[in-house]
Tab-separated table of C-alpha atoms in Angstrom:
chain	number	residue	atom	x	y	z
O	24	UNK	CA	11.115	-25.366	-19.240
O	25	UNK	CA	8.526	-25.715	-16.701
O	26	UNK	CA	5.533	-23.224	-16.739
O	27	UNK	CA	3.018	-22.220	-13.777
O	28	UNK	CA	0.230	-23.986	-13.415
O	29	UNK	CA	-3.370	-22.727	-14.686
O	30	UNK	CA	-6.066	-23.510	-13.043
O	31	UNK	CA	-9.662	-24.146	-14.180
O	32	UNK	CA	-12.581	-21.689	-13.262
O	33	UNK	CA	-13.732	-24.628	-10.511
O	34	UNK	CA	-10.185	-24.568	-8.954
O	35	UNK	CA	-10.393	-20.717	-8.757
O	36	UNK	CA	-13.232	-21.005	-7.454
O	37	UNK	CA	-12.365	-22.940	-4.776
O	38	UNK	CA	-9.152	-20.938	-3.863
O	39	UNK	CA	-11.137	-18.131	-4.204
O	40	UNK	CA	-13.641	-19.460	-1.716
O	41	UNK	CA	-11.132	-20.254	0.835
O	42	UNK	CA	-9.680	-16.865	0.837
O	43	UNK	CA	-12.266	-15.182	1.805
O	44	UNK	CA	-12.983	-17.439	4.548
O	45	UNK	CA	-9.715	-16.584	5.771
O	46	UNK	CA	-10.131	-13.023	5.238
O	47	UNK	CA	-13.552	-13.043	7.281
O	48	UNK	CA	-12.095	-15.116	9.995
O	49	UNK	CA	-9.332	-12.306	10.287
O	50	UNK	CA	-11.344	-9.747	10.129
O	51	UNK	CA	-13.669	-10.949	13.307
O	52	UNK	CA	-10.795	-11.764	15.123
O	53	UNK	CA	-9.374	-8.456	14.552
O	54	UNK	CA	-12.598	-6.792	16.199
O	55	UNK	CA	-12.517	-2.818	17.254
O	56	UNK	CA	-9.083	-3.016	18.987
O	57	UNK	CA	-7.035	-2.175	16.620
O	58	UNK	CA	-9.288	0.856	15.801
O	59	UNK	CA	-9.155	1.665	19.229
O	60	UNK	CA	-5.815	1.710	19.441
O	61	UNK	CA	-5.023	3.936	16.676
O	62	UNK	CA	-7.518	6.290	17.322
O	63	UNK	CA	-5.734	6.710	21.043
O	64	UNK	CA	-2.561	7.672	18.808
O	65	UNK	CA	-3.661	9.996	16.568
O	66	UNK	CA	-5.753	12.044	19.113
O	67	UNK	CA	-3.024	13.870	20.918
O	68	UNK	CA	-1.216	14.487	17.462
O	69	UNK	CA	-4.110	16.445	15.988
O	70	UNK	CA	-4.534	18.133	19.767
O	71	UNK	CA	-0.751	18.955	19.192
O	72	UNK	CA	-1.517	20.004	15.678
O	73	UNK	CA	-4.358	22.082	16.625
O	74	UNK	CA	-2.086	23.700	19.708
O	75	UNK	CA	1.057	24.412	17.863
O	76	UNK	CA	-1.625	26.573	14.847
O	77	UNK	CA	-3.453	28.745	17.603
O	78	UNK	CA	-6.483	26.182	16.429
O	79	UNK	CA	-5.887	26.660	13.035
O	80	UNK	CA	-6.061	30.400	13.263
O	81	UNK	CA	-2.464	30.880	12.747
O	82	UNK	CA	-1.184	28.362	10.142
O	83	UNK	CA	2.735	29.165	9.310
O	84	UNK	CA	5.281	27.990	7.052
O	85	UNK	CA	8.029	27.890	10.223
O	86	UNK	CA	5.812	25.490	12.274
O	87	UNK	CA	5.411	23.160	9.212
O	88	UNK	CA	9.493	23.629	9.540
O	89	UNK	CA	10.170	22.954	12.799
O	90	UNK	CA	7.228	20.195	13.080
O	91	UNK	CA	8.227	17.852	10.769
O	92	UNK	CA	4.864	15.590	10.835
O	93	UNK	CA	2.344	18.576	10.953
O	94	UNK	CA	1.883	19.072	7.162
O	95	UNK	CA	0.542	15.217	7.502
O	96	UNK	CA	-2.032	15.824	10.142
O	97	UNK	CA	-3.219	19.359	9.224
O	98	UNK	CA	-4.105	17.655	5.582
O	99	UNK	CA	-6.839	15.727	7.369
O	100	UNK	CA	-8.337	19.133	8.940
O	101	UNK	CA	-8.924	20.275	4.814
O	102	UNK	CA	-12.641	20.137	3.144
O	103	UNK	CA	-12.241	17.601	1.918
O	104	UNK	CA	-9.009	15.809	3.184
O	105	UNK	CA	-6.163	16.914	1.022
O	106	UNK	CA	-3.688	13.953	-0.413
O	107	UNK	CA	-0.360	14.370	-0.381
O	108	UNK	CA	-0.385	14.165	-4.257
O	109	UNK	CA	-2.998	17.085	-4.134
O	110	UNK	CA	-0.896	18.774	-1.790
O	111	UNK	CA	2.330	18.836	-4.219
O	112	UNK	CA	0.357	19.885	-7.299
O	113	UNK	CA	-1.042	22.771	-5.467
O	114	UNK	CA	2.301	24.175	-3.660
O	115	UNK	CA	4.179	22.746	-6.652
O	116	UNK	CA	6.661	20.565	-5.332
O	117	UNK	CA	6.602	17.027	-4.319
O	118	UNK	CA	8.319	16.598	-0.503
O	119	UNK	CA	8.586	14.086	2.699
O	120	UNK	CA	9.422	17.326	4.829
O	121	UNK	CA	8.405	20.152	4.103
O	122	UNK	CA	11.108	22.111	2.248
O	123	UNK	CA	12.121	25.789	3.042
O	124	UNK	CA	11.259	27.732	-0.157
O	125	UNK	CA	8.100	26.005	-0.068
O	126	UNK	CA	6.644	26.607	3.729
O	127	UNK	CA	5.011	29.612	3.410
O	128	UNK	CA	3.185	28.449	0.323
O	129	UNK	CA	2.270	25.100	1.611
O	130	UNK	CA	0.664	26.779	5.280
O	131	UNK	CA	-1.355	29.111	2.704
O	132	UNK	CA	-2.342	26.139	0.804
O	133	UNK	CA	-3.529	24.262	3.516
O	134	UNK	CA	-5.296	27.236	5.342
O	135	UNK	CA	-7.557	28.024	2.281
O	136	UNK	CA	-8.490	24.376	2.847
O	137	UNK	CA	-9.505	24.551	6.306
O	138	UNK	CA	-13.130	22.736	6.601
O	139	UNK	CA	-14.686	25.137	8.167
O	140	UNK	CA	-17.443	23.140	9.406
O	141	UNK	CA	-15.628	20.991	11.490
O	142	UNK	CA	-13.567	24.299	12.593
O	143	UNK	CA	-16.178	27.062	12.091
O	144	UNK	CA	-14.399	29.449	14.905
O	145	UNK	CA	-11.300	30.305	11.736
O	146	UNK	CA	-14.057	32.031	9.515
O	147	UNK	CA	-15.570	34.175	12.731
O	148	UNK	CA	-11.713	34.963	13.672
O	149	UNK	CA	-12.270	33.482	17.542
O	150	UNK	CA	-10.954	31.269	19.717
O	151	UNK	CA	-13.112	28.108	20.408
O	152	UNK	CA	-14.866	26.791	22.815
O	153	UNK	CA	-13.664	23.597	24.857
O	154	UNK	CA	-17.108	21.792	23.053
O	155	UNK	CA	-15.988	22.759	19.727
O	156	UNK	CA	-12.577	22.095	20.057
O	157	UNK	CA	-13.579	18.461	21.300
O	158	UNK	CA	-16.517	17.725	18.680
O	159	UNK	CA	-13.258	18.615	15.806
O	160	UNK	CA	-10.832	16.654	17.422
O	161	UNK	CA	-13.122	13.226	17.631
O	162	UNK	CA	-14.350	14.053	14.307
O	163	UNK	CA	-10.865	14.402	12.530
O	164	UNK	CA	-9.387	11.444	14.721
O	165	UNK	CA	-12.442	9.186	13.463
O	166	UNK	CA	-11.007	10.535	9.637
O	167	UNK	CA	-7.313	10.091	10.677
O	168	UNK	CA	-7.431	6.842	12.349
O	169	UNK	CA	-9.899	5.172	9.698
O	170	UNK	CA	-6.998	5.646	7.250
O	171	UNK	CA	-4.390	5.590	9.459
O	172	UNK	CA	-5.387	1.685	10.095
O	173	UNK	CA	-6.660	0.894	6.277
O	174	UNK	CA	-2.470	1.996	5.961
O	175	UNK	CA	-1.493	-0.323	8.576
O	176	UNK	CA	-3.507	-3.135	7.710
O	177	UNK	CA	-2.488	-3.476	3.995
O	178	UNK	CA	1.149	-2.651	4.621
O	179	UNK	CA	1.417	-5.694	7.191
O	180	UNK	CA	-0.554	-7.773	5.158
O	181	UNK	CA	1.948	-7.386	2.183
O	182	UNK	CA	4.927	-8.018	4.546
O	183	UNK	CA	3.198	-10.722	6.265
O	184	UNK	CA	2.778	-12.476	2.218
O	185	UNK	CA	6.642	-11.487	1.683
O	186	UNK	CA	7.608	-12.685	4.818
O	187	UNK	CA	6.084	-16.141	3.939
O	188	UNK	CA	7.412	-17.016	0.519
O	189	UNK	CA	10.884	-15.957	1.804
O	190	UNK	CA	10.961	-18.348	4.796
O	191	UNK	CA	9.834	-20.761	2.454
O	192	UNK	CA	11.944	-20.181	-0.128
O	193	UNK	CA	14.828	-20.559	1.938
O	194	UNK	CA	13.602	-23.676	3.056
O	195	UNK	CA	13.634	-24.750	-0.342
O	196	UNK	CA	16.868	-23.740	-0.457
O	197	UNK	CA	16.606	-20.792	-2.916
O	198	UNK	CA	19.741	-17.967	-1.796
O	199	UNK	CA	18.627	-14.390	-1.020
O	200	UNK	CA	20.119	-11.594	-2.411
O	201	UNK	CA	20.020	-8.586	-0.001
O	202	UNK	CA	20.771	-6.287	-2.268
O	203	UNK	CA	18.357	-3.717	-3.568
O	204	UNK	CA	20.272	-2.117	-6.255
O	205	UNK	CA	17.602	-2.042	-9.675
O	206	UNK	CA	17.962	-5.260	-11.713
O	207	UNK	CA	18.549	-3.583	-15.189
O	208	UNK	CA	19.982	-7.478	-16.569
O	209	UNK	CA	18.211	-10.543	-15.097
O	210	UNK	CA	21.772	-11.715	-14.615
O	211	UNK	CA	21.831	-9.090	-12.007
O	212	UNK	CA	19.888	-11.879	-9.847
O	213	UNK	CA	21.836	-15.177	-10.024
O	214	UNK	CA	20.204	-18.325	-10.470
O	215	UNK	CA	18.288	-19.590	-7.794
O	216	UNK	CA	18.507	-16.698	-5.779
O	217	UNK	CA	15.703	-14.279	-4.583
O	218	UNK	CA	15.493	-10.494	-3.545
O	219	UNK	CA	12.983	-8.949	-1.776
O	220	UNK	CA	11.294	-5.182	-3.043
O	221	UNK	CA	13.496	-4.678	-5.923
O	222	UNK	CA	13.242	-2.990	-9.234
O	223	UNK	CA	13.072	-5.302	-12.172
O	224	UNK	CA	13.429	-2.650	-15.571
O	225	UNK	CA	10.828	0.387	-15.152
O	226	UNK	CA	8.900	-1.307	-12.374
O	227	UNK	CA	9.222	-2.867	-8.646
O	228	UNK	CA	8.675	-6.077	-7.638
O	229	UNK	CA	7.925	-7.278	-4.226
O	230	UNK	CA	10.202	-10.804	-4.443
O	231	UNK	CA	12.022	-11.380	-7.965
O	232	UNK	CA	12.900	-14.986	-8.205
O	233	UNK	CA	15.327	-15.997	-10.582
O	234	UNK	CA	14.535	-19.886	-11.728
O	235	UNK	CA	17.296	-22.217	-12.570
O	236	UNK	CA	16.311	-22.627	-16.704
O	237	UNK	CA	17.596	-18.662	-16.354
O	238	UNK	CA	13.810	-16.952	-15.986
O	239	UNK	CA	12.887	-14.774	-13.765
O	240	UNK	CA	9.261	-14.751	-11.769
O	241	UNK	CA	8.410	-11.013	-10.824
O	242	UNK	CA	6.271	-12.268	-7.934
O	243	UNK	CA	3.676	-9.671	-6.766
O	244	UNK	CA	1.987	-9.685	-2.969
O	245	UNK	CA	-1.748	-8.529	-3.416
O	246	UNK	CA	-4.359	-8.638	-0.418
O	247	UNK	CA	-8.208	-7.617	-1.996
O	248	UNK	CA	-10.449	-6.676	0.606
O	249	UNK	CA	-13.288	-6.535	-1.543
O	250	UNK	CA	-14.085	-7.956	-5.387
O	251	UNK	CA	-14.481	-4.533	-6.667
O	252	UNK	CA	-10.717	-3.932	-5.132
O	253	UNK	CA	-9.850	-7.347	-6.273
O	254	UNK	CA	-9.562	-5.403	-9.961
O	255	UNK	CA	-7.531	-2.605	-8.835
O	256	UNK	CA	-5.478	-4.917	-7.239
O	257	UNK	CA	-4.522	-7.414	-9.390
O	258	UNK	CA	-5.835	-6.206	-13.160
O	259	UNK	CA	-4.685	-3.008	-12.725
O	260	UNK	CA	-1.008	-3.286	-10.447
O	261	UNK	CA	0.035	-6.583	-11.283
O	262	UNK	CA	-1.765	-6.516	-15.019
O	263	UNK	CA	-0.155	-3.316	-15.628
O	264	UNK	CA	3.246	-4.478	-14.686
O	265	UNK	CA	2.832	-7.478	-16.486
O	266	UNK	CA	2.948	-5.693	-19.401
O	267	UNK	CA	5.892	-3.508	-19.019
O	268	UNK	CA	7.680	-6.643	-18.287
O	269	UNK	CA	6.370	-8.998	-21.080
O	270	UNK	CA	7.599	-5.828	-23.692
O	271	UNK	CA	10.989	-5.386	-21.612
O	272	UNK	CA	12.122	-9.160	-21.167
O	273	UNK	CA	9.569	-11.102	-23.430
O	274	UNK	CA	9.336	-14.606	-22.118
O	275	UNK	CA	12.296	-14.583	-20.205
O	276	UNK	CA	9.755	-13.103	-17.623
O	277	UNK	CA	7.021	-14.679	-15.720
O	278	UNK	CA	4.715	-12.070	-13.933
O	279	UNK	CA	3.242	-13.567	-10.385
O	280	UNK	CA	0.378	-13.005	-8.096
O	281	UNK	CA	0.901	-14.423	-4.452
O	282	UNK	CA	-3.245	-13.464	-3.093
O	283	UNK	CA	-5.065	-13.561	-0.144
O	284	UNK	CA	-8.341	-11.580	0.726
O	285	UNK	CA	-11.721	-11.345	-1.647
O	286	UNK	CA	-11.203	-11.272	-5.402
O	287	UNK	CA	-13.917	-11.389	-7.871
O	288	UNK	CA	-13.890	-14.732	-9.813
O	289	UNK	CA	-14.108	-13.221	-13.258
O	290	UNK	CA	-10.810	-10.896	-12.039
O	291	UNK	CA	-8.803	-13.678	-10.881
O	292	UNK	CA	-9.689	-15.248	-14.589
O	293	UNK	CA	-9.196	-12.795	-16.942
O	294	UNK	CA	-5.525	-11.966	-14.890
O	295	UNK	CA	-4.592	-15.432	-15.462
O	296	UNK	CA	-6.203	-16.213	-19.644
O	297	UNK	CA	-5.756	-12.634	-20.577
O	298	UNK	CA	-3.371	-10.955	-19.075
O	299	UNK	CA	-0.469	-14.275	-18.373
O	300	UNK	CA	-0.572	-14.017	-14.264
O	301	UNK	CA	0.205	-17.233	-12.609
O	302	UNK	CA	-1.942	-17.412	-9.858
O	303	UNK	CA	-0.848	-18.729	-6.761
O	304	UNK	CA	-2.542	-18.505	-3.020
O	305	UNK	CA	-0.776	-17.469	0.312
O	306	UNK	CA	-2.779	-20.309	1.997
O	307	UNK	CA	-1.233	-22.808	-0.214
O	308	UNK	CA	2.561	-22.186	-1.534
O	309	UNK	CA	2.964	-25.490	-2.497
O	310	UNK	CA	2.152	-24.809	-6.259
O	311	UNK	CA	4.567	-22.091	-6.187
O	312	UNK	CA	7.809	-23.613	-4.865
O	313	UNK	CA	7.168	-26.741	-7.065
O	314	UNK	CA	6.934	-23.928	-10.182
O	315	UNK	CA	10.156	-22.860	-8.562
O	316	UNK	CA	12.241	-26.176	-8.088
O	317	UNK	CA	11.276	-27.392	-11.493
């Protein structure tokens, strides 16, 4: 029975090293355009926003109805900018759309929030001028698309990792399983098969693997873009479900990290001698298919 390779604190290093490299290089390619180009698609929808709520003078539980996104961009006009988390505690009900019995409570929620510096015309009860109504909209669409793109970027970084152990999975001639019906049973996943985002017990997984000898590696696809992050990221998510595993399935589970981005050396050690993470890179899957075929 085969077990993932550890590495040393110089071969960490090293990975570590290259990462970031990578990361940077990404990063400067990247440049403002993808900013820019969110920022041009969240402008009209917070002019819309602003247009359908008589400029946030008339907020009402049938537009957040009828508008099924509006509840999303009229949290970014709050002081400060409401989650949607926040949002449920407060009206009391966790929702995608906004549900019926909960409209008129949610449009009173979110107009006590209104930041009334960025929109000081709701407090004097007037309509505002075309500068004011400008100077809001660039400042909220700064807000939205800042987060809007933070979003973007980590959710296509993940699929980008998943997308590359799949292909080369298959090329290694694993089987995927399309199915995403919870894995209660590792037999639930035959033998050299994989799945992508699945639930393995309590928890999800981003690509269960089940090896040959009958194990299963809970692979986990974590982009840092930052050491402090770096511990959120992979202590935290992958730490945390490392546990629930190891007390679920014991052995018969190995908990994975496929990384890319920044990580903080000390992080990336303590995941792997402390917490039982193999480590492997998304710049090099060699390591892991070889833990895979063996």
């Amino acid at each position: 029975m085969a077990n993932p390779l550890r590495w040393s604190d110089e071969e960490l290093k090293t990975d570590r090293d290259l990462a970031e490299l990578r990361f940077i290089a990404e990063r400067q390619n990247e440049g403002p355009a993808a900013y820019h180009g969110t920022w041009d698609i969240v402008e009209p929808q917070i002019r819309a926003a602003l247009s359908a709520t008589e400029d946030l003078t008339k907020i009402e539980g049938q537009d957040l109805l009828s508008r099924k996104g509006l509840w999303q961009i009229l949290r970014y006009m709050c002081a400060p900018r409401i989650s949607e988390e926040d949002l449920w505690t407060l009206v009391g009900k966790k929702f995608k759309n906004v549900p019926k019995n909960y409209a008129e409570k949610s449009a009173q929620v979110i107009s006590d929030l209104v930041d009334l510096k960025r929109f000081p015309w709701v407090l004097a009860g007037r309509i505002p001028s075309t500068e004011e109504r400008d100077a809001a909209v660039m400042a909220t669409a700064t807000l939205l698309a800042h987060e809007r793109l933070g979003t973007s970027r980590r959710g296509g970084a993940s699929k980008k990792q998943e997308d590359a152990v799949s292909e080369a999975l298959v090329l290694a001639e694993l089987t995927i399983d399309a199915s995403r019906r919870p894995l209660a049973a590792l037999d639930g996943l035959a033998r050299a098969h994989f799945s992508r985002e699945r639930k393995v017990g309590s928890a999800k997984c981003d690509i269960p693997i089940r090896l040959k000898d009958g194990r299963l590696l809970a692979l986990e696809c974590k982009v840092s873009n930052g050491p402090k992050n770096s511990w959120k990221r992979l202590q935290r998510e992958v730490g945390g479900k490392a546990e629930t595993w190891r007390n679920a399935y014991g052995s018969q589970v190995v908990t994975g990290a496929l990384l890319a981005g920044v990580y903080d050396l000390k992080c990336l050690s303590d995941a792997q001698n402390n917490q039982n993470v193999a480590l492997f890179w998304q710049h090099d899957l060699k390591p892991l298919i070889q833990f895979v075929l063996d």
